[in-house]
C-alpha cells in the first residue's frame, strides 16, 4: 500500500468511519479519506475525521439525523453514481460500519445497476465501540452466549420486533436507534418474560470525552434516561454483561 498512489477514477469506496475518533479508523479507511477526490459523508462522521481529507477534495454532507433527513436516500444513491461518472475517486463515508444499520447495501445496489466499480471497507460498529469504551464485554461465558443487534427505530409509535426471541435469557441484545422507543423496548422485554430486574444500560456518545453510561434495569431504564436527558446517539444494551462495567470501566470518569 503506497500512500502516494492516486486512487482509481470513477470508483466508489464505501467506507466505515467507526465512532469518529481518527485513531479508530482502519489504516485503509484513513488512506482512502486522505486521497479521495470527493467524500460524501454522514452526520455521525466527526470533524476530526473530515480533517484528514485533501484540502481540495469535494466534501458533500448527506446528513441523516433521526427524523431530519438532509438528502433523501434516492438522491444520495444517484449522487454517488454522478460523482463516479465525473471520473472522480469517491469515498462514501458512514459512521460505524457501513453494513450495520448503514443502508450501505442499498447504495451499492444502485452502483451495481449503473455499472460503477466499488469496494467496501468495514468500520468499528457502535456496539463494539460502546462496549469497549463503557467497559463491558458483549459476550461472556457466564452471562451471554449470543449477541443480537436490532434497530429500535420507532415507526408509527411502535417497534415491530421478534420480542419472544429477544426476551430469551443468557444473551445480550443491543438496540441501535432506540432512544425514542425506550419505554416500548423495556415494556416489551418484560411482557415477553424477562424479569424487570434484568440489567440494562445506555451508552451515549461512545468514545467522546463526554461519553455517558447509565446502568439500570429494564424496570428503571426509561425513568433513568429521562432523568439524565439522554439523547441520540446512544445505544441501549440489555443483558447481565453490562454489570461488568463496575469492574472493567477504564475510560469514563465517574
Ligand atoms: N452504521 C452505524 C450505525 C448507524 S445507526 C454503526 O455501525 O455503528 C445510528 C445509531 O448508531 C445511533 O442511533 C446510535 O444508536 C448508534 N451510535 C452510533 N454512534 C454512536 C456512539 N458514538 N455512541 C452511541 N451510539 C452510537
CSV table of C-alpha atoms and ligand atoms in Angstrom, one decimal:
chain,number,residue,atom,x,y,z
A,1,UNK,CA,0.0,0.0,0.0
A,2,UNK,CA,1.7,3.1,-1.2
A,3,UNK,CA,0.2,6.3,0.3
A,4,UNK,CA,1.2,8.4,-2.7
A,5,UNK,CA,-0.7,6.2,-5.1
A,6,UNK,CA,-3.5,8.0,-6.8
A,7,UNK,CA,-6.9,6.3,-6.4
A,8,UNK,CA,-8.7,4.9,-9.4
A,9,UNK,CA,-11.0,7.4,-11.1
A,10,UNK,CA,-14.7,6.6,-11.5
A,11,UNK,CA,-14.8,4.3,-8.5
A,12,UNK,CA,-16.7,4.4,-5.1
A,13,UNK,CA,-15.3,3.2,-1.8
A,14,UNK,CA,-18.0,2.6,0.8
A,15,UNK,CA,-16.0,3.2,4.0
A,16,UNK,CA,-16.9,2.7,7.7
A,17,UNK,CA,-15.6,5.6,9.7
A,18,UNK,CA,-16.0,4.0,13.2
A,19,UNK,CA,-17.1,6.2,16.1
A,20,UNK,CA,-15.4,9.4,15.0
A,21,UNK,CA,-12.0,9.1,16.6
A,22,UNK,CA,-9.4,9.0,13.8
A,23,UNK,CA,-7.3,6.6,15.8
A,24,UNK,CA,-10.2,4.1,15.5
A,25,UNK,CA,-10.2,4.2,11.7
A,26,UNK,CA,-8.8,1.3,9.8
A,27,UNK,CA,-5.5,2.1,8.1
A,28,UNK,CA,-7.2,1.6,4.7
A,29,UNK,CA,-10.1,4.0,5.6
A,30,UNK,CA,-7.6,6.7,6.7
A,31,UNK,CA,-5.6,6.3,3.4
A,32,UNK,CA,-8.8,6.5,1.3
A,33,UNK,CA,-10.1,9.5,3.1
A,34,UNK,CA,-6.8,11.4,2.7
A,35,UNK,CA,-6.7,10.6,-1.1
A,36,UNK,CA,-10.3,10.8,-2.4
A,37,UNK,CA,-11.4,13.4,-4.9
A,38,UNK,CA,-14.8,13.5,-3.3
A,39,UNK,CA,-16.3,12.5,0.0
A,40,UNK,CA,-20.0,12.1,0.7
A,41,UNK,CA,-20.3,11.9,4.5
A,42,UNK,CA,-23.0,11.3,7.1
A,43,UNK,CA,-24.0,13.1,10.3
A,44,UNK,CA,-22.1,10.7,12.6
A,45,UNK,CA,-18.7,11.2,10.9
A,46,UNK,CA,-16.8,13.6,13.1
A,47,UNK,CA,-14.9,16.7,12.1
A,48,UNK,CA,-11.6,15.2,13.2
A,49,UNK,CA,-12.0,12.5,10.5
A,50,UNK,CA,-13.0,15.0,7.9
A,51,UNK,CA,-9.8,17.0,8.7
A,52,UNK,CA,-7.9,14.1,7.1
A,53,UNK,CA,-9.4,14.9,3.6
A,54,UNK,CA,-7.4,16.6,0.9
A,55,UNK,CA,-7.7,20.4,1.1
A,56,UNK,CA,-9.1,20.4,-2.5
A,57,UNK,CA,-11.4,17.4,-2.0
A,58,UNK,CA,-15.1,17.9,-2.7
A,59,UNK,CA,-16.9,17.4,0.6
A,60,UNK,CA,-20.6,16.7,0.4
A,61,UNK,CA,-22.8,16.4,3.6
A,62,UNK,CA,-25.5,13.8,3.2
A,63,UNK,CA,-26.9,14.3,6.7
A,64,UNK,CA,-29.3,11.9,8.4
A,65,UNK,CA,-30.1,12.7,12.0
A,66,UNK,CA,-33.2,10.9,13.2
A,67,UNK,CA,-36.2,12.5,11.6
A,68,UNK,CA,-34.1,15.1,9.9
A,69,UNK,CA,-33.1,13.5,6.5
A,70,UNK,CA,-30.9,16.1,4.7
A,71,UNK,CA,-30.7,14.3,1.4
A,72,UNK,CA,-33.3,11.6,0.6
A,73,UNK,CA,-31.8,8.1,0.1
A,74,UNK,CA,-32.5,8.1,-3.6
A,75,UNK,CA,-30.6,11.4,-4.1
A,76,UNK,CA,-27.6,10.0,-2.2
A,77,UNK,CA,-27.6,6.9,-4.4
A,78,UNK,CA,-27.8,9.0,-7.5
A,79,UNK,CA,-25.1,11.4,-6.3
A,80,UNK,CA,-22.6,8.6,-5.9
A,81,UNK,CA,-23.3,7.5,-9.5
A,82,UNK,CA,-23.0,11.1,-10.8
A,83,UNK,CA,-19.7,11.7,-9.0
A,84,UNK,CA,-18.2,8.5,-10.2
A,85,UNK,CA,-19.3,9.3,-13.8
A,86,UNK,CA,-17.4,12.6,-13.4
A,87,UNK,CA,-14.4,10.4,-13.2
A,88,UNK,CA,-13.7,11.2,-9.6
A,89,UNK,CA,-12.5,8.8,-6.9
A,90,UNK,CA,-15.4,8.8,-4.4
A,91,UNK,CA,-15.4,7.9,-0.7
A,92,UNK,CA,-18.9,7.3,0.7
A,93,UNK,CA,-18.2,7.7,4.4
A,94,UNK,CA,-20.5,6.4,7.1
A,95,UNK,CA,-20.4,6.2,10.9
A,96,UNK,CA,-19.5,2.9,12.3
A,97,UNK,CA,-19.7,0.0,9.9
A,98,UNK,CA,-21.5,0.6,6.5
A,99,UNK,CA,-23.3,-2.7,6.6
A,100,UNK,CA,-24.7,-2.4,10.1
A,101,UNK,CA,-27.8,-0.2,10.0
A,102,UNK,CA,-26.0,1.9,7.5
A,103,UNK,CA,-28.0,1.5,4.3
A,104,UNK,CA,-24.7,0.5,2.6
A,105,UNK,CA,-26.4,-2.3,0.8
A,106,UNK,CA,-29.0,0.0,-0.8
A,107,UNK,CA,-26.3,2.4,-2.1
A,108,UNK,CA,-24.3,-0.5,-3.6
A,109,UNK,CA,-27.3,-1.8,-5.4
A,110,UNK,CA,-27.6,1.5,-7.3
A,111,UNK,CA,-23.9,1.4,-8.1
A,112,UNK,CA,-24.2,-2.2,-9.4
A,113,UNK,CA,-27.2,-1.2,-11.6
A,114,UNK,CA,-25.2,1.6,-13.0
A,115,UNK,CA,-22.0,-0.4,-13.6
A,116,UNK,CA,-19.9,1.6,-11.2
A,117,UNK,CA,-17.0,-0.3,-9.6
A,118,UNK,CA,-16.8,-0.3,-5.8
A,119,UNK,CA,-15.1,-1.6,-2.7
A,120,UNK,CA,-16.4,-1.9,0.9
A,121,UNK,CA,-14.2,-1.1,3.9
A,122,UNK,CA,-15.6,-2.2,7.3
A,123,UNK,CA,-15.6,0.1,10.3
A,124,UNK,CA,-15.9,-0.4,14.1
A,125,UNK,CA,-19.6,-0.6,14.8
A,126,UNK,CA,-21.2,1.4,17.6
A,127,UNK,CA,-22.0,-1.8,19.7
A,128,UNK,CA,-18.3,-2.8,19.7
A,129,UNK,CA,-17.2,0.8,20.4
A,130,UNK,CA,-19.6,1.4,23.2
A,131,UNK,CA,-18.9,-1.9,24.9
A,132,UNK,CA,-15.2,-1.3,24.7
A,133,UNK,CA,-15.3,2.2,26.0
A,134,UNK,CA,-18.0,1.7,28.6
A,135,UNK,CA,-16.1,-1.3,29.9
A,136,UNK,CA,-18.3,-4.4,29.5
A,137,UNK,CA,-17.9,-7.3,27.1
A,138,UNK,CA,-20.8,-8.1,24.8
A,139,UNK,CA,-20.4,-11.9,25.3
A,140,UNK,CA,-19.1,-13.6,28.4
A,141,UNK,CA,-19.2,-17.3,29.3
A,142,UNK,CA,-21.0,-16.6,32.5
A,143,UNK,CA,-23.5,-14.2,31.0
A,144,UNK,CA,-24.3,-14.3,27.3
A,145,UNK,CA,-23.6,-16.9,24.7
A,146,UNK,CA,-25.2,-14.9,21.9
A,147,UNK,CA,-25.5,-11.4,20.8
A,148,UNK,CA,-28.2,-9.7,18.7
A,149,UNK,CA,-28.1,-6.2,17.1
A,150,UNK,CA,-31.6,-4.8,16.4
A,151,UNK,CA,-32.9,-1.5,15.3
A,152,UNK,CA,-35.2,0.2,17.9
A,153,UNK,CA,-36.4,2.7,15.3
A,154,UNK,CA,-39.9,3.8,16.2
A,155,UNK,CA,-42.4,3.6,13.3
A,156,UNK,CA,-46.0,4.8,13.9
A,157,UNK,CA,-45.3,4.7,17.7
A,158,UNK,CA,-44.4,1.0,17.8
A,159,UNK,CA,-41.3,-1.1,17.3
A,160,UNK,CA,-42.0,-4.2,15.3
A,161,UNK,CA,-39.6,-6.8,16.5
A,162,UNK,CA,-39.5,-10.5,17.3
A,163,UNK,CA,-39.9,-9.9,21.1
A,164,UNK,CA,-40.2,-13.6,22.2
A,165,UNK,CA,-36.7,-14.2,20.7
A,166,UNK,CA,-35.2,-11.0,22.1
A,167,UNK,CA,-36.5,-11.7,25.6
A,168,UNK,CA,-34.7,-15.0,26.0
A,169,UNK,CA,-32.2,-15.3,28.9
A,170,UNK,CA,-28.4,-15.7,28.5
A,171,UNK,CA,-28.0,-13.3,25.6
A,172,UNK,CA,-27.1,-9.7,25.0
A,173,UNK,CA,-29.4,-7.5,22.9
A,174,UNK,CA,-28.1,-4.2,21.5
A,175,UNK,CA,-30.7,-1.7,20.3
A,176,UNK,CA,-29.4,0.9,17.7
A,177,UNK,CA,-31.6,4.0,17.2
A,178,UNK,CA,-33.7,3.0,20.2
A,179,UNK,CA,-33.6,6.1,22.4
A,180,UNK,CA,-37.1,7.4,21.3
A,181,UNK,CA,-38.5,3.9,21.9
A,182,UNK,CA,-37.0,3.0,25.3
A,183,UNK,CA,-40.4,2.8,27.0
A,184,UNK,CA,-41.7,0.4,24.4
A,185,UNK,CA,-38.5,-1.6,24.4
A,186,UNK,CA,-38.4,-2.2,28.1
A,187,UNK,CA,-42.1,-2.8,28.3
A,188,UNK,CA,-42.0,-5.5,25.6
A,189,UNK,CA,-38.9,-7.2,27.0
A,190,UNK,CA,-40.7,-7.5,30.4
A,191,UNK,CA,-44.0,-8.5,28.9
A,192,UNK,CA,-42.3,-11.3,27.0
A,193,UNK,CA,-40.7,-12.8,30.1
A,194,UNK,CA,-37.6,-11.1,31.2
A,195,UNK,CA,-37.6,-10.1,34.9
A,196,UNK,CA,-37.9,-6.3,35.4
A,197,UNK,CA,-34.6,-6.6,37.4
A,198,UNK,CA,-32.7,-7.6,34.2
A,199,UNK,CA,-29.7,-5.3,33.8
A,200,UNK,CA,-29.9,-2.8,31.1
A,201,UNK,CA,-27.6,0.1,30.2
A,202,UNK,CA,-27.5,3.1,27.8
A,203,UNK,CA,-24.2,4.4,26.4
A,204,UNK,CA,-24.3,7.9,24.8
A,205,UNK,CA,-21.6,9.4,22.6
A,206,UNK,CA,-19.3,6.3,22.8
A,207,UNK,CA,-15.5,7.3,22.7
A,208,UNK,CA,-16.2,11.0,23.0
A,209,UNK,CA,-14.9,12.9,26.0
A,210,UNK,CA,-18.4,13.4,27.2
A,211,UNK,CA,-19.4,9.7,26.9
A,212,UNK,CA,-22.0,8.8,29.4
A,213,UNK,CA,-23.1,5.3,30.6
A,214,UNK,CA,-26.1,4.7,32.8
A,215,UNK,CA,-26.6,1.3,34.4
A,216,UNK,CA,-30.1,0.4,35.3
A,217,UNK,CA,-32.6,-2.4,34.8
A,218,UNK,CA,-35.4,-3.0,32.4
A,219,UNK,CA,-37.8,-1.6,35.0
A,220,UNK,CA,-35.8,1.6,35.7
A,221,UNK,CA,-34.1,2.4,32.4
A,222,UNK,CA,-36.8,4.7,31.0
A,223,UNK,CA,-37.0,6.9,34.0
A,224,UNK,CA,-33.2,7.0,34.5
A,225,UNK,CA,-32.8,8.1,30.8
A,226,UNK,CA,-35.5,10.8,31.3
A,227,UNK,CA,-33.8,12.0,34.5
A,228,UNK,CA,-30.5,12.4,32.7
A,229,UNK,CA,-32.0,13.7,29.4
A,230,UNK,CA,-30.2,11.1,27.3
A,231,UNK,CA,-30.4,12.0,23.6
A,232,UNK,CA,-29.1,10.2,20.5
A,233,UNK,CA,-26.6,9.0,19.5
A,234,UNK,CA,-26.9,6.3,22.2
A,235,UNK,CA,-27.2,2.5,22.4
A,236,UNK,CA,-29.3,0.5,24.7
A,237,UNK,CA,-27.8,-2.8,25.8
A,238,UNK,CA,-29.9,-5.4,27.6
A,239,UNK,CA,-28.2,-8.3,29.5
A,240,UNK,CA,-26.2,-9.0,32.6
A,241,UNK,CA,-22.9,-8.3,30.8
A,242,UNK,CA,-23.5,-4.6,31.5
A,243,UNK,CA,-22.9,-5.1,35.2
A,244,UNK,CA,-19.3,-5.9,34.5
A,245,UNK,CA,-18.8,-2.2,33.9
A,246,UNK,CA,-18.5,-1.7,37.6
A,247,UNK,CA,-15.2,-3.7,37.5
A,248,UNK,CA,-14.0,-3.1,33.9
A,249,UNK,CA,-14.7,0.6,33.3
A,250,UNK,CA,-11.4,2.3,32.2
A,251,UNK,CA,-12.4,5.3,30.2
A,252,UNK,CA,-15.3,7.1,31.7
A,253,UNK,CA,-14.7,9.4,34.7
A,254,UNK,CA,-17.3,8.8,37.4
B,1,LIG,N1,-23.6,2.1,10.9
B,1,LIG,C1,-23.5,2.6,12.3
B,1,LIG,C2,-24.9,2.7,12.9
B,1,LIG,C3,-25.8,3.7,12.2
B,1,LIG,S1,-27.4,3.8,13.0
B,1,LIG,C4,-22.6,1.6,13.1
B,1,LIG,O1,-22.2,0.6,12.6
B,1,LIG,O2,-22.3,2.0,14.2
B,1,LIG,C5,-27.1,5.1,14.2
B,1,LIG,C6,-27.2,4.6,15.6
B,1,LIG,O3,-25.9,4.0,16.0
B,1,LIG,C7,-27.5,5.7,16.6
B,1,LIG,O4,-28.9,5.9,16.7
B,1,LIG,C8,-27.0,5.0,17.9
B,1,LIG,O5,-27.9,4.1,18.4
B,1,LIG,C9,-25.7,4.3,17.3
B,1,LIG,N2,-24.5,5.0,17.5
B,1,LIG,C10,-23.7,5.5,16.6
B,1,LIG,N3,-22.6,6.1,17.1
B,1,LIG,C11,-22.7,6.0,18.4
B,1,LIG,C12,-21.9,6.5,19.5
B,1,LIG,N4,-20.8,7.1,19.3
B,1,LIG,N5,-22.4,6.2,20.8
B,1,LIG,C13,-23.5,5.5,21.0
B,1,LIG,N6,-24.3,5.1,20.0
B,1,LIG,C14,-23.9,5.3,18.7
